[in-house]
Amino acid sequence: MTVPDRTAAIADPHRRDTVVAATAPLDFNVKSIEPVTVVGPRALMARDLMSPYVWREDDGRWGLMVRATVRAGEPLTDTGQIWAGWSDDGAHFTMLDAPSLVPGPGDHDAGGVEDPTVVREPGGYVVYYSGVLADHAHGELSYATGPSLDRLTKSGVALASSKSEGNTKEATVDRTADGRWRLFYEYAADAASRIGLAVGPSVSGPWTEQPTPFMPRADSWDDWHLSTGPLLTDDPATPVMFYNGATRDARWRIGWVAFDAAYERVVARGIEPLLTPPPVADRSATDIAFAASVVVEDGAIWLYHSLEDRRLARALIRRS
């Protein structure tokens, strides 16, 4: 993989790239933001919601899988459950009666299940998720399959952590023109989050690691942490990732980066954040906007995200 020095370094994991102007005539801005609401069983409504993965079905319904977490101040029983639901308008969802995925019984996700990513396959679904160990601190990218969202069977670890890449999680996938799949994921290195890339022959791998697609930039809003976000692929010649970036104190914002068709080169990258959370009066409060999925409907680009790790929203994005 060849990446220009001006946008991303792949040889030195400690390098911080400079902020530069985009090299392609591409930009995005936010036209509006609206809340995404859910109704469901008491067990779900008693939790905070984050990481909303939304997609469209062939019959027109909007599907949602979401991570439900224990609220701050309550006993930490797990780091998350994954619930599913449906909507007619993409903004108001009615959830199923029970979670689609819960922790355990296997050790690899005994502490929690997080951050769903849904791939619609003929005859069913593949759901990537982050499986967290019982220590609530370490985990690996896992997946489940099934004919429906209430009949998923865990299939084990999709991409294991290694000594150099710990805590693999938060999958983003795409199939390119060569028929192969690209798997972007978050991993931990040097006390920071990074974005990795692997290539495989099918949606379930096996995966071959690739060079790091892009790195943090010095003196910028994304100078320390990077995490995967959803891919906008309506123009397959220039796929765009709405990625998550943060400073060392974990104040997360949403930005964008564009690739060539094979994801071998960065061709443009936004300088400023595309989306920031509302201002908070208390600097110690959770200060996070985190992208999870994108849906294009009748030309409208809807970017689904969570705010403050507890509530859901979607932004209408304009391409310019």
Short mmCIF file of C-alpha atoms in Angstrom, two decimals, residues 7-291:
data_model
loop_
_atom_site.label_atom_id
_atom_site.label_comp_id
_atom_site.label_asym_id
_atom_site.label_seq_id
_atom_site.Cartn_x
_atom_site.Cartn_y
_atom_site.Cartn_z
CA THR A 7 -1.38 12.59 4.43
CA ALA A 8 -0.42 9.43 6.30
CA ALA A 9 2.71 7.58 7.35
CA ILE A 10 2.83 3.78 7.48
CA ALA A 11 6.43 2.99 8.36
CA ASP A 12 6.74 4.70 11.73
CA PRO A 13 3.82 4.18 14.16
CA HIS A 14 5.06 7.12 16.26
CA ARG A 15 4.91 9.67 13.46
CA ARG A 16 2.38 12.51 13.72
CA ASP A 17 1.32 13.89 10.36
CA THR A 18 0.89 17.58 9.66
CA VAL A 19 -2.47 19.12 8.81
CA VAL A 20 -2.61 19.84 5.08
CA ALA A 21 -5.20 20.97 2.59
CA ALA A 22 -7.26 18.31 0.86
CA THR A 23 -5.77 17.17 -2.44
CA ALA A 24 -9.13 16.39 -4.08
CA PRO A 25 -12.08 18.78 -4.67
CA LEU A 26 -14.15 17.29 -1.89
CA ASP A 27 -15.68 18.61 1.31
CA PHE A 28 -18.59 17.95 3.66
CA ASN A 29 -20.67 20.02 6.05
CA VAL A 30 -23.57 19.45 8.41
CA LYS A 31 -26.99 20.77 7.34
CA SER A 32 -28.98 19.66 10.40
CA ILE A 33 -28.92 17.34 13.42
CA GLU A 34 -31.90 15.56 14.93
CA PRO A 35 -32.33 13.08 17.79
CA VAL A 36 -32.83 9.37 17.17
CA THR A 37 -35.32 7.86 19.60
CA VAL A 38 -36.08 4.30 20.63
CA VAL A 39 -38.90 2.64 22.53
CA GLY A 40 -38.53 -0.80 24.03
CA PRO A 41 -38.60 -2.99 27.13
CA ARG A 42 -37.83 -1.55 30.54
CA ALA A 43 -34.51 -3.41 30.66
CA LEU A 44 -33.35 -1.49 27.59
CA MET A 45 -34.77 1.90 28.53
CA ALA A 46 -32.92 1.75 31.86
CA ARG A 47 -29.60 1.89 29.98
CA ASP A 48 -27.72 4.53 28.00
CA LEU A 49 -27.40 4.02 24.24
CA MET A 50 -24.44 4.44 21.92
CA SER A 51 -22.87 3.15 18.67
CA PRO A 52 -26.05 3.13 16.53
CA TYR A 53 -25.60 1.00 13.42
CA VAL A 54 -28.42 1.79 10.96
CA TRP A 55 -29.13 0.34 7.51
CA ARG A 56 -31.99 -0.04 5.00
CA GLU A 57 -33.72 -3.32 4.19
CA ASP A 58 -35.04 -4.20 0.73
CA ASP A 59 -38.59 -3.75 2.01
CA GLY A 60 -37.88 -0.13 2.99
CA ARG A 61 -37.53 -0.62 6.73
CA TRP A 62 -34.68 0.99 8.62
CA GLY A 63 -32.80 -1.44 10.86
CA LEU A 64 -30.92 -0.50 14.02
CA MET A 65 -28.45 -2.34 16.22
CA VAL A 66 -27.20 -0.41 19.22
CA ARG A 67 -24.99 -0.85 22.26
CA ALA A 68 -26.84 -0.43 25.56
CA THR A 69 -24.64 0.39 28.56
CA VAL A 70 -25.10 0.58 32.32
CA ARG A 71 -25.71 4.17 33.34
CA ALA A 72 -23.05 6.10 35.21
CA GLY A 73 -23.22 5.60 38.97
CA GLU A 74 -24.92 2.19 38.77
CA PRO A 75 -23.16 -1.14 39.47
CA LEU A 76 -21.15 -2.19 36.40
CA THR A 77 -22.51 -5.59 35.44
CA ASP A 78 -21.18 -5.47 31.88
CA THR A 79 -19.77 -3.03 29.32
CA GLY A 80 -22.69 -3.50 26.98
CA GLN A 81 -25.51 -5.49 25.46
CA ILE A 82 -26.58 -5.26 21.81
CA TRP A 83 -30.24 -4.63 20.98
CA ALA A 84 -32.01 -4.44 17.61
CA GLY A 85 -35.10 -2.69 16.29
CA TRP A 86 -36.95 -1.33 13.27
CA SER A 87 -38.23 2.00 11.98
CA ASP A 88 -40.31 3.37 9.12
CA ASP A 89 -38.57 6.76 9.03
CA GLY A 90 -35.01 6.23 10.28
CA ALA A 91 -35.48 8.48 13.31
CA HIS A 92 -37.88 6.58 15.61
CA PHE A 93 -37.20 2.90 16.32
CA THR A 94 -39.23 0.19 18.04
CA MET A 95 -36.90 -2.34 19.62
CA LEU A 96 -37.25 -6.10 19.96
CA ASP A 97 -38.36 -7.59 23.27
CA ALA A 98 -34.92 -8.99 24.18
CA PRO A 99 -31.30 -8.19 23.34
CA SER A 100 -29.84 -9.79 20.23
CA LEU A 101 -26.42 -10.35 21.83
CA VAL A 102 -25.43 -10.51 25.50
CA PRO A 103 -22.12 -11.22 27.25
CA GLY A 104 -20.88 -14.83 27.52
CA PRO A 105 -20.92 -17.67 28.01
CA GLY A 106 -17.54 -17.73 26.25
CA ASP A 107 -14.57 -16.06 27.91
CA HIS A 108 -13.81 -13.80 24.94
CA ASP A 109 -16.94 -11.67 25.55
CA ALA A 110 -17.88 -12.49 29.15
CA GLY A 111 -17.53 -8.85 30.17
CA GLY A 112 -19.62 -7.22 27.47
CA VAL A 113 -20.63 -6.97 23.82
CA GLU A 114 -20.19 -3.62 22.10
CA ASP A 115 -20.22 -1.64 18.86
CA PRO A 116 -22.26 -3.66 16.34
CA THR A 117 -21.64 -3.53 12.59
CA VAL A 118 -24.19 -5.28 10.38
CA VAL A 119 -23.56 -6.90 7.01
CA ARG A 120 -26.67 -8.06 5.14
CA GLU A 121 -25.96 -11.34 3.36
CA PRO A 122 -28.28 -13.57 1.29
CA GLY A 123 -30.35 -15.50 3.79
CA GLY A 124 -29.26 -13.63 6.90
CA TYR A 125 -26.87 -11.34 8.72
CA VAL A 126 -23.27 -11.11 9.81
CA VAL A 127 -22.84 -8.90 12.89
CA TYR A 128 -19.37 -7.81 13.94
CA TYR A 129 -19.06 -6.72 17.54
CA SER A 130 -16.43 -5.98 20.16
CA GLY A 131 -16.19 -8.81 22.69
CA VAL A 132 -14.87 -7.69 26.09
CA LEU A 133 -13.24 -10.02 28.61
CA ALA A 134 -14.50 -10.36 32.17
CA ASP A 135 -11.94 -7.76 33.32
CA HIS A 136 -13.99 -5.12 31.41
CA ALA A 137 -10.72 -3.78 29.98
CA HIS A 138 -9.53 -6.06 27.18
CA GLY A 139 -11.23 -7.58 24.18
CA GLU A 140 -11.17 -8.72 20.57
CA LEU A 141 -13.19 -8.18 17.44
CA SER A 142 -15.82 -10.93 17.26
CA TYR A 143 -18.78 -11.81 15.05
CA ALA A 144 -22.13 -13.58 15.01
CA THR A 145 -24.32 -14.87 12.19
CA GLY A 146 -27.95 -15.80 11.81
CA PRO A 147 -31.10 -15.69 9.68
CA SER A 148 -32.61 -12.83 11.70
CA LEU A 149 -31.58 -10.31 14.35
CA ASP A 150 -33.23 -12.36 17.11
CA ARG A 151 -31.56 -15.62 16.02
CA LEU A 152 -27.86 -14.85 15.99
CA THR A 153 -25.21 -17.43 16.83
CA LYS A 154 -21.81 -16.31 18.02
CA SER A 155 -19.04 -17.52 15.71
CA GLY A 156 -16.00 -16.54 17.76
CA VAL A 157 -13.18 -14.07 17.22
CA ALA A 158 -13.06 -12.38 13.81
CA LEU A 159 -9.70 -10.65 14.26
CA ALA A 160 -7.56 -11.50 17.27
CA SER A 161 -5.45 -9.01 19.17
CA SER A 162 -1.69 -9.35 19.03
CA LYS A 163 1.27 -8.04 21.00
CA SER A 164 1.49 -5.06 18.65
CA GLU A 165 -2.24 -4.54 18.13
CA GLY A 166 -4.29 -4.88 21.30
CA ASN A 167 -8.02 -4.58 21.84
CA THR A 168 -9.13 -5.04 18.23
CA LYS A 169 -12.70 -3.73 17.90
CA GLU A 170 -15.21 -1.52 16.06
CA ALA A 171 -15.30 -3.05 12.58
CA THR A 172 -16.04 -1.20 9.36
CA VAL A 173 -16.19 -3.33 6.21
CA ASP A 174 -16.55 -2.88 2.45
CA ARG A 175 -16.33 -5.11 -0.61
CA THR A 176 -14.32 -3.58 -3.45
CA ALA A 177 -14.38 -4.13 -7.21
CA ASP A 178 -11.79 -6.91 -7.01
CA GLY A 179 -14.25 -8.98 -4.94
CA ARG A 180 -12.17 -8.81 -1.77
CA TRP A 181 -13.32 -7.38 1.54
CA ARG A 182 -11.63 -4.56 3.44
CA LEU A 183 -11.89 -4.63 7.22
CA PHE A 184 -11.06 -1.46 9.12
CA TYR A 185 -10.82 -1.78 12.88
CA GLU A 186 -9.63 0.06 15.97
CA TYR A 187 -6.69 -1.22 18.00
CA ALA A 188 -4.60 -0.01 20.94
CA ALA A 189 -0.94 0.99 20.60
CA ASP A 190 1.37 3.36 22.49
CA ALA A 191 -1.38 4.43 24.94
CA ALA A 192 -3.62 5.49 22.06
CA SER A 193 -6.29 4.22 19.71
CA ARG A 194 -5.31 3.60 16.09
CA ILE A 195 -7.05 2.45 12.90
CA GLY A 196 -5.91 -0.77 11.23
CA LEU A 197 -6.80 -2.37 7.91
CA ALA A 198 -7.00 -6.00 6.79
CA VAL A 199 -8.02 -7.67 3.52
CA GLY A 200 -9.85 -10.97 3.11
CA PRO A 201 -11.65 -13.09 0.51
CA SER A 202 -15.00 -13.05 2.30
CA VAL A 203 -16.93 -11.16 4.93
CA SER A 204 -15.63 -13.63 7.54
CA GLY A 205 -11.99 -13.52 6.39
CA PRO A 206 -9.41 -14.93 6.87
CA TRP A 207 -7.81 -11.51 7.17
CA THR A 208 -4.39 -10.36 6.01
CA GLU A 209 -3.02 -7.28 7.75
CA GLN A 210 -2.22 -4.20 5.64
CA PRO A 211 -0.17 -1.06 6.37
CA THR A 212 -1.80 1.54 8.59
CA PRO A 213 -4.20 3.54 6.39
CA PHE A 214 -3.66 6.93 8.09
CA MET A 215 -2.26 8.37 11.30
CA PRO A 216 -2.93 11.17 13.81
CA ARG A 217 -1.81 14.67 12.88
CA ALA A 218 0.29 16.98 15.04
CA ASP A 219 -1.30 20.10 16.55
CA SER A 220 -4.76 19.02 15.46
CA TRP A 221 -8.07 17.91 16.93
CA ASP A 222 -7.11 14.31 15.98
CA ASP A 223 -3.51 14.41 17.21
CA TRP A 224 -3.65 11.36 19.51
CA HIS A 225 -6.57 8.92 19.11
CA LEU A 226 -8.16 7.57 15.95
CA SER A 227 -11.10 5.16 15.72
CA THR A 228 -12.98 3.65 12.81
CA GLY A 229 -16.17 5.19 11.54
CA PRO A 230 -18.64 4.32 8.77
CA LEU A 231 -17.86 4.30 5.06
CA LEU A 232 -19.72 6.40 2.50
CA THR A 233 -19.48 4.34 -0.71
CA ASP A 234 -22.08 5.91 -3.02
CA ASP A 235 -19.10 7.02 -5.16
CA PRO A 236 -17.03 3.80 -5.31
CA ALA A 237 -14.13 5.65 -6.98
CA THR A 238 -13.66 7.77 -3.83
CA PRO A 239 -14.95 6.03 -0.68
CA VAL A 240 -15.04 8.25 2.41
CA MET A 241 -14.70 7.26 6.05
CA PHE A 242 -16.34 9.46 8.68
CA TYR A 243 -13.77 8.62 11.31
CA ASN A 244 -13.50 9.45 15.00
CA GLY A 245 -10.51 11.38 16.31
CA ALA A 246 -9.47 12.83 19.65
CA THR A 247 -6.81 14.63 21.62
CA ARG A 248 -4.93 12.85 24.39
CA ASP A 249 -7.65 13.75 26.93
CA ALA A 250 -10.19 11.84 24.78
CA ARG A 251 -12.34 14.72 23.55
CA TRP A 252 -13.73 12.92 20.52
CA ARG A 253 -14.94 14.58 17.31
CA ILE A 254 -15.96 13.28 13.88
CA GLY A 255 -13.90 13.99 10.77
CA TRP A 256 -13.55 12.54 7.28
CA VAL A 257 -10.89 10.98 5.09
CA ALA A 258 -11.19 9.88 1.44
CA PHE A 259 -9.43 6.97 -0.27
CA ASP A 260 -8.90 5.72 -3.79
CA ALA A 261 -11.14 2.87 -4.97
CA ALA A 262 -8.85 0.13 -3.61
CA TYR A 263 -8.23 1.84 -0.24
CA GLU A 264 -4.53 1.96 -1.08
CA ARG A 265 -4.04 5.73 -0.92
CA VAL A 266 -5.51 8.68 0.97
CA VAL A 267 -6.67 11.29 -1.57
CA ALA A 268 -8.24 13.88 0.75
CA ARG A 269 -8.73 14.59 4.44
CA GLY A 270 -10.74 17.27 6.18
CA ILE A 271 -8.79 19.75 8.27
CA GLU A 272 -11.45 20.69 10.82
CA PRO A 273 -13.91 18.34 12.57
CA LEU A 274 -17.11 17.75 10.64
CA LEU A 275 -19.19 17.28 13.78
CA THR A 276 -18.57 18.22 17.41
CA PRO A 277 -20.68 17.54 20.50
CA PRO A 278 -22.73 20.36 22.05
CA PRO A 279 -20.71 22.49 24.49
CA VAL A 280 -20.67 21.41 28.13
CA ALA A 281 -20.52 23.71 31.16
CA ASP A 282 -18.35 21.30 33.13
CA ARG A 283 -14.98 20.57 31.50
CA SER A 284 -14.86 17.24 33.33
CA ALA A 285 -18.09 16.07 31.68
CA THR A 286 -18.06 13.50 28.87
CA ASP A 287 -17.22 15.41 25.68
CA ILE A 288 -17.73 12.95 22.84
CA ALA A 289 -19.32 12.76 19.40
CA PHE A 290 -18.76 9.33 17.83
CA ALA A 291 -19.82 8.22 14.33
#
